[in-house]
Amino acid sequence: MLDHAVQSLREHGVRMTPQRQAILEYLVTEHSHPTADDIYKALAARFPNMSVATVYNNLRVFKEVGLVQEMNYGDASSRFDFVTSKHYHIICDTCGKVVDFNYPVLDEIESVASQLTGFKVDRHRLEVYGTCPSCQSEQSQTH
Amino acid sequence: MLDHAVQSLREHGVRMTPQRQAILEYLVTEHSHPTADDIYKALAARFPNMSVATVYNNLRVFKEVGLVQEMNYGDASSRFDFVTSKHYHIICDTCGKVVDFNYPVLDEIESVASQLTGFKVDRHRLEVYGTCPSCQSEQSQTH
DNA sequence: TTCTTACATAGTAATCTTTATAAATAGTGT
DNA sequence: ACACTATTTATAAAGATTACTATGTAAGAA
């Protein structure tokens, strides 16, 4: 999976640097949906001199190659997800945790939207919001 | 519709001020999906001394009461939509225009997601992205 | 109507995220 | 090893949103 990603980058003429490798590794191994700052902090120990701009630059490169997907939730900062298979996200309103879940891809809504609006459709985005199990139990304890 | 909104605000103990009224009117009458700055600029003539903070404050109040929905697209700034009936949005990648379209509400995906993840589901969000008709014709002309 | 009080506004500063810039550094093919 | 160019670093800058405080004002009570 990581090898495949590196190969895909090489094919796009992208050079491999230690920082780039580390950011990519982090995205592949961590199944969280980190912000740019999460990544920056996580790699600070290994790369004390790394700039935040480097994180953003690489995330942009990964996005252009199609390895990574950027998402804006209600929060202030964007979250980045290494693209594996098609899945949707459910997000906890309380703690912000993001969990993947599988559901048949909604191709139909794209064609309907296209017919109704005249748009040329490229993609869609779907997210479910609610409260995760652990936050549910905390809330019931408090009450 | 505006009356109903004002009443709803009063019931929540929210005072009516000229600025608040104007922001609300703008959201109800304009069917665009304005940013906070759009609203600020649109009302600058009537309220030369109005602060941007006032726009943000009121949008937050409207959100808390449930009159307004905040959305983050790829852009830098959030967009605000007066909640009327259930509909979805299709967004132009080129010019950023947002158009409503009707589609049966996807209740099923909420229950599926809840079963798979154990979340207590509150709502979902779905957007379709593509190119609007006018941007399509411009692109074909250029080429 | 006048008074009172808490909420709202204006104005500004501050914060946070992201992008831009320029000089130094380092990959990669030859 | 060399040369070319992408990349990194460091910092500044931009842009959106929030925090803060003094002033003003809506709305109910007297």
JSON list of N, CA and C (backbone and C1' of nucleotides) in Angstrom, two decimals, chain A residues 35 70-79 89-98 125 127-130, chain B residues 56 63 69-80 123 125 127, chain C residues 16-18, chain D residues 16-18:
[
{"chain": "A", "resi": 35, "resn": "THR", "atom": "N", "xyz": [-5.42, 16.35, 11.03]},
{"chain": "A", "resi": 35, "resn": "THR", "atom": "CA", "xyz": [-5.24, 17.69, 10.48]},
{"chain": "A", "resi": 35, "resn": "THR", "atom": "C", "xyz": [-3.77, 17.87, 10.13]},
{"chain": "A", "resi": 70, "resn": "GLU", "atom": "N", "xyz": [-9.05, 15.64, 0.95]},
{"chain": "A", "resi": 70, "resn": "GLU", "atom": "CA", "xyz": [-9.18, 16.68, 1.96]},
{"chain": "A", "resi": 70, "resn": "GLU", "atom": "C", "xyz": [-10.64, 16.89, 2.31]},
{"chain": "A", "resi": 71, "resn": "MET", "atom": "N", "xyz": [-10.91, 17.05, 3.60]},
{"chain": "A", "resi": 71, "resn": "MET", "atom": "CA", "xyz": [-12.29, 17.23, 4.03]},
{"chain": "A", "resi": 71, "resn": "MET", "atom": "C", "xyz": [-12.41, 18.37, 5.01]},
{"chain": "A", "resi": 72, "resn": "ASN", "atom": "N", "xyz": [-13.42, 19.23, 4.81]},
{"chain": "A", "resi": 72, "resn": "ASN", "atom": "CA", "xyz": [-13.73, 20.26, 5.79]},
{"chain": "A", "resi": 72, "resn": "ASN", "atom": "C", "xyz": [-14.96, 19.84, 6.58]},
{"chain": "A", "resi": 73, "resn": "TYR", "atom": "N", "xyz": [-14.79, 19.66, 7.85]},
{"chain": "A", "resi": 73, "resn": "TYR", "atom": "CA", "xyz": [-15.95, 19.45, 8.69]},
{"chain": "A", "resi": 73, "resn": "TYR", "atom": "C", "xyz": [-16.28, 20.76, 9.37]},
{"chain": "A", "resi": 74, "resn": "GLY", "atom": "N", "xyz": [-17.08, 20.70, 10.39]},
{"chain": "A", "resi": 74, "resn": "GLY", "atom": "CA", "xyz": [-17.43, 21.93, 11.06]},
{"chain": "A", "resi": 74, "resn": "GLY", "atom": "C", "xyz": [-16.21, 22.62, 11.67]},
{"chain": "A", "resi": 75, "resn": "ASP", "atom": "N", "xyz": [-15.18, 21.85, 12.00]},
{"chain": "A", "resi": 75, "resn": "ASP", "atom": "CA", "xyz": [-14.02, 22.40, 12.70]},
{"chain": "A", "resi": 75, "resn": "ASP", "atom": "C", "xyz": [-13.36, 23.51, 11.91]},
{"chain": "A", "resi": 76, "resn": "ALA", "atom": "N", "xyz": [-12.36, 24.06, 12.51]},
{"chain": "A", "resi": 76, "resn": "ALA", "atom": "CA", "xyz": [-11.62, 25.12, 11.87]},
{"chain": "A", "resi": 76, "resn": "ALA", "atom": "C", "xyz": [-10.74, 24.56, 10.75]},
{"chain": "A", "resi": 77, "resn": "SER", "atom": "N", "xyz": [-10.09, 23.46, 11.01]},
{"chain": "A", "resi": 77, "resn": "SER", "atom": "CA", "xyz": [-9.04, 23.00, 10.09]},
{"chain": "A", "resi": 77, "resn": "SER", "atom": "C", "xyz": [-9.46, 21.77, 9.30]},
{"chain": "A", "resi": 78, "resn": "SER", "atom": "N", "xyz": [-8.87, 21.63, 8.14]},
{"chain": "A", "resi": 78, "resn": "SER", "atom": "CA", "xyz": [-9.17, 20.51, 7.25]},
{"chain": "A", "resi": 78, "resn": "SER", "atom": "C", "xyz": [-8.58, 19.22, 7.79]},
{"chain": "A", "resi": 79, "resn": "ARG", "atom": "N", "xyz": [-9.18, 18.11, 7.41]},
{"chain": "A", "resi": 79, "resn": "ARG", "atom": "CA", "xyz": [-8.67, 16.81, 7.77]},
{"chain": "A", "resi": 79, "resn": "ARG", "atom": "C", "xyz": [-8.33, 16.05, 6.49]},
{"chain": "A", "resi": 89, "resn": "HIS", "atom": "N", "xyz": [-17.92, 8.52, 5.79]},
{"chain": "A", "resi": 89, "resn": "HIS", "atom": "CA", "xyz": [-17.47, 8.84, 7.14]},
{"chain": "A", "resi": 89, "resn": "HIS", "atom": "C", "xyz": [-18.63, 9.18, 8.05]},
{"chain": "A", "resi": 90, "resn": "ILE", "atom": "N", "xyz": [-18.49, 8.77, 9.31]},
{"chain": "A", "resi": 90, "resn": "ILE", "atom": "CA", "xyz": [-19.42, 9.24, 10.34]},
{"chain": "A", "resi": 90, "resn": "ILE", "atom": "C", "xyz": [-18.59, 9.95, 11.38]},
{"chain": "A", "resi": 91, "resn": "ILE", "atom": "N", "xyz": [-19.06, 11.12, 11.81]},
{"chain": "A", "resi": 91, "resn": "ILE", "atom": "CA", "xyz": [-18.27, 12.02, 12.64]},
{"chain": "A", "resi": 91, "resn": "ILE", "atom": "C", "xyz": [-18.98, 12.30, 13.96]},
{"chain": "A", "resi": 92, "resn": "CYS", "atom": "N", "xyz": [-18.24, 12.23, 15.05]},
{"chain": "A", "resi": 92, "resn": "CYS", "atom": "CA", "xyz": [-18.82, 12.48, 16.36]},
{"chain": "A", "resi": 92, "resn": "CYS", "atom": "C", "xyz": [-18.87, 13.98, 16.63]},
{"chain": "A", "resi": 93, "resn": "ASP", "atom": "N", "xyz": [-20.05, 14.50, 16.93]},
{"chain": "A", "resi": 93, "resn": "ASP", "atom": "CA", "xyz": [-20.20, 15.92, 17.21]},
{"chain": "A", "resi": 93, "resn": "ASP", "atom": "C", "xyz": [-19.52, 16.32, 18.51]},
{"chain": "A", "resi": 94, "resn": "THR", "atom": "N", "xyz": [-19.34, 15.37, 19.41]},
{"chain": "A", "resi": 94, "resn": "THR", "atom": "CA", "xyz": [-18.80, 15.70, 20.73]},
{"chain": "A", "resi": 94, "resn": "THR", "atom": "C", "xyz": [-17.27, 15.71, 20.72]},
{"chain": "A", "resi": 95, "resn": "CYS", "atom": "N", "xyz": [-16.66, 14.61, 20.24]},
{"chain": "A", "resi": 95, "resn": "CYS", "atom": "CA", "xyz": [-15.20, 14.51, 20.33]},
{"chain": "A", "resi": 95, "resn": "CYS", "atom": "C", "xyz": [-14.51, 14.65, 18.98]},
{"chain": "A", "resi": 96, "resn": "GLY", "atom": "N", "xyz": [-15.27, 14.69, 17.90]},
{"chain": "A", "resi": 96, "resn": "GLY", "atom": "CA", "xyz": [-14.66, 14.92, 16.59]},
{"chain": "A", "resi": 96, "resn": "GLY", "atom": "C", "xyz": [-14.10, 13.68, 15.91]},
{"chain": "A", "resi": 97, "resn": "LYS", "atom": "N", "xyz": [-14.24, 12.53, 16.59]},
{"chain": "A", "resi": 97, "resn": "LYS", "atom": "CA", "xyz": [-13.70, 11.29, 16.00]},
{"chain": "A", "resi": 97, "resn": "LYS", "atom": "C", "xyz": [-14.38, 10.98, 14.67]},
{"chain": "A", "resi": 98, "resn": "VAL", "atom": "N", "xyz": [-13.59, 10.47, 13.73]},
{"chain": "A", "resi": 98, "resn": "VAL", "atom": "CA", "xyz": [-14.10, 10.12, 12.41]},
{"chain": "A", "resi": 98, "resn": "VAL", "atom": "C", "xyz": [-13.97, 8.62, 12.22]},
{"chain": "A", "resi": 125, "resn": "ARG", "atom": "N", "xyz": [-20.12, 13.96, -1.99]},
{"chain": "A", "resi": 125, "resn": "ARG", "atom": "CA", "xyz": [-19.54, 13.85, -0.67]},
{"chain": "A", "resi": 125, "resn": "ARG", "atom": "C", "xyz": [-20.68, 13.64, 0.31]},
{"chain": "A", "resi": 127, "resn": "GLU", "atom": "N", "xyz": [-21.52, 12.69, 4.47]},
{"chain": "A", "resi": 127, "resn": "GLU", "atom": "CA", "xyz": [-21.08, 12.43, 5.83]},
{"chain": "A", "resi": 127, "resn": "GLU", "atom": "C", "xyz": [-22.27, 12.33, 6.77]},
{"chain": "A", "resi": 128, "resn": "VAL", "atom": "N", "xyz": [-22.14, 11.43, 7.75]},
{"chain": "A", "resi": 128, "resn": "VAL", "atom": "CA", "xyz": [-23.17, 11.28, 8.77]},
{"chain": "A", "resi": 128, "resn": "VAL", "atom": "C", "xyz": [-22.61, 11.83, 10.08]},
{"chain": "A", "resi": 129, "resn": "TYR", "atom": "N", "xyz": [-23.45, 12.52, 10.83]},
{"chain": "A", "resi": 129, "resn": "TYR", "atom": "CA", "xyz": [-23.02, 13.10, 12.10]},
{"chain": "A", "resi": 129, "resn": "TYR", "atom": "C", "xyz": [-23.84, 12.54, 13.25]},
{"chain": "A", "resi": 130, "resn": "GLY", "atom": "N", "xyz": [-23.20, 12.43, 14.39]},
{"chain": "A", "resi": 130, "resn": "GLY", "atom": "CA", "xyz": [-23.90, 11.93, 15.56]},
{"chain": "A", "resi": 130, "resn": "GLY", "atom": "C", "xyz": [-22.98, 11.87, 16.76]},
{"chain": "B", "resi": 56, "resn": "TYR", "atom": "N", "xyz": [-21.15, 37.67, 12.38]},
{"chain": "B", "resi": 56, "resn": "TYR", "atom": "CA", "xyz": [-20.79, 36.35, 12.92]},
{"chain": "B", "resi": 56, "resn": "TYR", "atom": "C", "xyz": [-21.60, 36.01, 14.16]},
{"chain": "B", "resi": 63, "resn": "LYS", "atom": "N", "xyz": [-27.85, 29.84, 14.07]},
{"chain": "B", "resi": 63, "resn": "LYS", "atom": "CA", "xyz": [-27.50, 28.42, 14.01]},
{"chain": "B", "resi": 63, "resn": "LYS", "atom": "C", "xyz": [-28.00, 27.71, 15.26]},
{"chain": "B", "resi": 69, "resn": "GLN", "atom": "N", "xyz": [-28.05, 27.01, 8.61]},
{"chain": "B", "resi": 69, "resn": "GLN", "atom": "CA", "xyz": [-27.13, 25.88, 8.53]},
{"chain": "B", "resi": 69, "resn": "GLN", "atom": "C", "xyz": [-25.79, 26.40, 8.02]},
{"chain": "B", "resi": 70, "resn": "GLU", "atom": "N", "xyz": [-24.70, 25.98, 8.65]},
{"chain": "B", "resi": 70, "resn": "GLU", "atom": "CA", "xyz": [-23.38, 26.41, 8.21]},
{"chain": "B", "resi": 70, "resn": "GLU", "atom": "C", "xyz": [-22.73, 25.30, 7.41]},
{"chain": "B", "resi": 71, "resn": "MET", "atom": "N", "xyz": [-22.08, 25.68, 6.33]},
{"chain": "B", "resi": 71, "resn": "MET", "atom": "CA", "xyz": [-21.43, 24.69, 5.48]},
{"chain": "B", "resi": 71, "resn": "MET", "atom": "C", "xyz": [-20.03, 25.11, 5.10]},
{"chain": "B", "resi": 72, "resn": "ASN", "atom": "N", "xyz": [-19.10, 24.16, 5.23]},
{"chain": "B", "resi": 72, "resn": "ASN", "atom": "CA", "xyz": [-17.73, 24.39, 4.76]},
{"chain": "B", "resi": 72, "resn": "ASN", "atom": "C", "xyz": [-17.53, 23.65, 3.45]},
{"chain": "B", "resi": 73, "resn": "TYR", "atom": "N", "xyz": [-17.30, 24.39, 2.40]},
{"chain": "B", "resi": 73, "resn": "TYR", "atom": "CA", "xyz": [-16.90, 23.73, 1.17]},
{"chain": "B", "resi": 73, "resn": "TYR", "atom": "C", "xyz": [-15.39, 23.82, 1.07]},
{"chain": "B", "resi": 74, "resn": "GLY", "atom": "N", "xyz": [-14.87, 23.54, -0.09]},
{"chain": "B", "resi": 74, "resn": "GLY", "atom": "CA", "xyz": [-13.42, 23.63, -0.23]},
{"chain": "B", "resi": 74, "resn": "GLY", "atom": "C", "xyz": [-12.90, 25.03, 0.04]},
{"chain": "B", "resi": 75, "resn": "ASP", "atom": "N", "xyz": [-13.73, 26.04, -0.19]},
{"chain": "B", "resi": 75, "resn": "ASP", "atom": "CA", "xyz": [-13.29, 27.43, -0.08]},
{"chain": "B", "resi": 75, "resn": "ASP", "atom": "C", "xyz": [-12.74, 27.73, 1.30]},
{"chain": "B", "resi": 76, "resn": "ALA", "atom": "N", "xyz": [-12.27, 28.94, 1.42]},
{"chain": "B", "resi": 76, "resn": "ALA", "atom": "CA", "xyz": [-11.74, 29.38, 2.70]},
{"chain": "B", "resi": 76, "resn": "ALA", "atom": "C", "xyz": [-12.85, 29.61, 3.70]},
{"chain": "B", "resi": 77, "resn": "SER", "atom": "N", "xyz": [-13.93, 30.24, 3.27]},
{"chain": "B", "resi": 77, "resn": "SER", "atom": "CA", "xyz": [-14.92, 30.72, 4.23]},
{"chain": "B", "resi": 77, "resn": "SER", "atom": "C", "xyz": [-16.21, 29.90, 4.20]},
{"chain": "B", "resi": 78, "resn": "SER", "atom": "N", "xyz": [-16.87, 29.89, 5.33]},
{"chain": "B", "resi": 78, "resn": "SER", "atom": "CA", "xyz": [-18.11, 29.15, 5.47]},
{"chain": "B", "resi": 78, "resn": "SER", "atom": "C", "xyz": [-19.24, 29.83, 4.73]},
{"chain": "B", "resi": 79, "resn": "ARG", "atom": "N", "xyz": [-20.23, 29.03, 4.35]},
{"chain": "B", "resi": 79, "resn": "ARG", "atom": "CA", "xyz": [-21.42, 29.59, 3.74]},
{"chain": "B", "resi": 79, "resn": "ARG", "atom": "C", "xyz": [-22.62, 29.25, 4.61]},
{"chain": "B", "resi": 80, "resn": "PHE", "atom": "N", "xyz": [-23.62, 30.13, 4.55]},
{"chain": "B", "resi": 80, "resn": "PHE", "atom": "CA", "xyz": [-24.76, 30.00, 5.46]},
{"chain": "B", "resi": 80, "resn": "PHE", "atom": "C", "xyz": [-26.05, 29.92, 4.66]},
{"chain": "B", "resi": 123, "resn": "ARG", "atom": "N", "xyz": [-27.73, 13.51, 12.06]},
{"chain": "B", "resi": 123, "resn": "ARG", "atom": "CA", "xyz": [-28.05, 14.06, 10.74]},
{"chain": "B", "resi": 123, "resn": "ARG", "atom": "C", "xyz": [-27.00, 13.61, 9.75]},
{"chain": "B", "resi": 125, "resn": "ARG", "atom": "N", "xyz": [-25.02, 14.84, 5.80]},
{"chain": "B", "resi": 125, "resn": "ARG", "atom": "CA", "xyz": [-24.73, 15.95, 4.91]},
{"chain": "B", "resi": 125, "resn": "ARG", "atom": "C", "xyz": [-24.30, 15.38, 3.59]},
{"chain": "B", "resi": 127, "resn": "GLU", "atom": "N", "xyz": [-23.36, 16.46, -0.53]},
{"chain": "B", "resi": 127, "resn": "GLU", "atom": "CA", "xyz": [-23.18, 17.46, -1.57]},
{"chain": "B", "resi": 127, "resn": "GLU", "atom": "C", "xyz": [-22.65, 16.81, -2.83]},
{"chain": "C", "resi": 16, "resn": "DC", "atom": "P", "xyz": [-4.61, 30.14, 19.09]},
{"chain": "C", "resi": 16, "resn": "DC", "atom": "O5'", "xyz": [-5.17, 29.44, 17.78]},
{"chain": "C", "resi": 16, "resn": "DC", "atom": "C5'", "xyz": [-6.51, 29.68, 17.38]},
{"chain": "C", "resi": 16, "resn": "DC", "atom": "C4'", "xyz": [-6.68, 29.33, 15.91]},
{"chain": "C", "resi": 16, "resn": "DC", "atom": "C3'", "xyz": [-5.63, 28.35, 15.40]},
{"chain": "C", "resi": 16, "resn": "DC", "atom": "O3'", "xyz": [-6.28, 27.28, 14.74]},
{"chain": "C", "resi": 16, "resn": "DC", "atom": "C1'", "xyz": [-5.75, 30.25, 13.99]},
{"chain": "C", "resi": 17, "resn": "DT", "atom": "P", "xyz": [-5.41, 26.01, 14.25]},
{"chain": "C", "resi": 17, "resn": "DT", "atom": "O5'", "xyz": [-5.55, 26.14, 12.68]},
{"chain": "C", "resi": 17, "resn": "DT", "atom": "C5'", "xyz": [-6.85, 26.36, 12.12]},
{"chain": "C", "resi": 17, "resn": "DT", "atom": "C4'", "xyz": [-6.73, 26.77, 10.68]},
{"chain": "C", "resi": 17, "resn": "DT", "atom": "C3'", "xyz": [-5.86, 25.86, 9.82]},
{"chain": "C", "resi": 17, "resn": "DT", "atom": "O3'", "xyz": [-6.60, 25.49, 8.67]},
{"chain": "C", "resi": 17, "resn": "DT", "atom": "C1'", "xyz": [-5.24, 28.14, 9.54]},
{"chain": "C", "resi": 18, "resn": "DT", "atom": "P", "xyz": [-6.02, 24.38, 7.67]},
{"chain": "C", "resi": 18, "resn": "DT", "atom": "O5'", "xyz": [-5.31, 25.27, 6.56]},
{"chain": "C", "resi": 18, "resn": "DT", "atom": "C5'", "xyz": [-6.10, 26.21, 5.86]},
{"chain": "C", "resi": 18, "resn": "DT", "atom": "C4'", "xyz": [-5.22, 27.14, 5.06]},
{"chain": "C", "resi": 18, "resn": "DT", "atom": "C3'", "xyz": [-4.22, 26.44, 4.12]},
{"chain": "C", "resi": 18, "resn": "DT", "atom": "O3'", "xyz": [-4.63, 26.69, 2.79]},
{"chain": "C", "resi": 18, "resn": "DT", "atom": "C1'", "xyz": [-3.26, 28.32, 5.25]},
{"chain": "D", "resi": 16, "resn": "DA", "atom": "P", "xyz": [-11.53, 35.82, 3.63]},
{"chain": "D", "resi": 16, "resn": "DA", "atom": "O5'", "xyz": [-11.76, 34.99, 4.97]},
{"chain": "D", "resi": 16, "resn": "DA", "atom": "C5'", "xyz": [-11.52, 33.59, 4.95]},
{"chain": "D", "resi": 16, "resn": "DA", "atom": "C4'", "xyz": [-11.79, 33.00, 6.30]},
{"chain": "D", "resi": 16, "resn": "DA", "atom": "C3'", "xyz": [-13.15, 33.38, 6.91]},
{"chain": "D", "resi": 16, "resn": "DA", "atom": "O3'", "xyz": [-13.72, 32.21, 7.49]},
{"chain": "D", "resi": 16, "resn": "DA", "atom": "C1'", "xyz": [-11.39, 34.00, 8.36]},
{"chain": "D", "resi": 17, "resn": "DT", "atom": "P", "xyz": [-15.21, 32.28, 8.06]},
{"chain": "D", "resi": 17, "resn": "DT", "atom": "O5'", "xyz": [-14.94, 32.46, 9.61]},
{"chain": "D", "resi": 17, "resn": "DT", "atom": "C5'", "xyz": [-14.20, 31.45, 10.29]},
{"chain": "D", "resi": 17, "resn": "DT", "atom": "C4'", "xyz": [-13.81, 31.92, 11.66]},
{"chain": "D", "resi": 17, "resn": "DT", "atom": "C3'", "xyz": [-14.98, 32.34, 12.56]},
{"chain": "D", "resi": 17, "resn": "DT", "atom": "O3'", "xyz": [-15.07, 31.39, 13.60]},
{"chain": "D", "resi": 17, "resn": "DT", "atom": "C1'", "xyz": [-13.11, 33.80, 12.76]},
{"chain": "D", "resi": 18, "resn": "DT", "atom": "P", "xyz": [-16.11, 31.58, 14.79]},
{"chain": "D", "resi": 18, "resn": "DT", "atom": "O5'", "xyz": [-15.22, 32.23, 15.92]},
{"chain": "D", "resi": 18, "resn": "DT", "atom": "C5'", "xyz": [-14.01, 31.61, 16.30]},
{"chain": "D", "resi": 18, "resn": "DT", "atom": "C4'", "xyz": [-13.32, 32.42, 17.37]},
{"chain": "D", "resi": 18, "resn": "DT", "atom": "C3'", "xyz": [-14.19, 32.77, 18.57]},
{"chain": "D", "resi": 18, "resn": "DT", "atom": "O3'", "xyz": [-13.47, 32.45, 19.74]},
{"chain": "D", "resi": 18, "resn": "DT", "atom": "C1'", "xyz": [-13.16, 34.71, 17.70]}
]
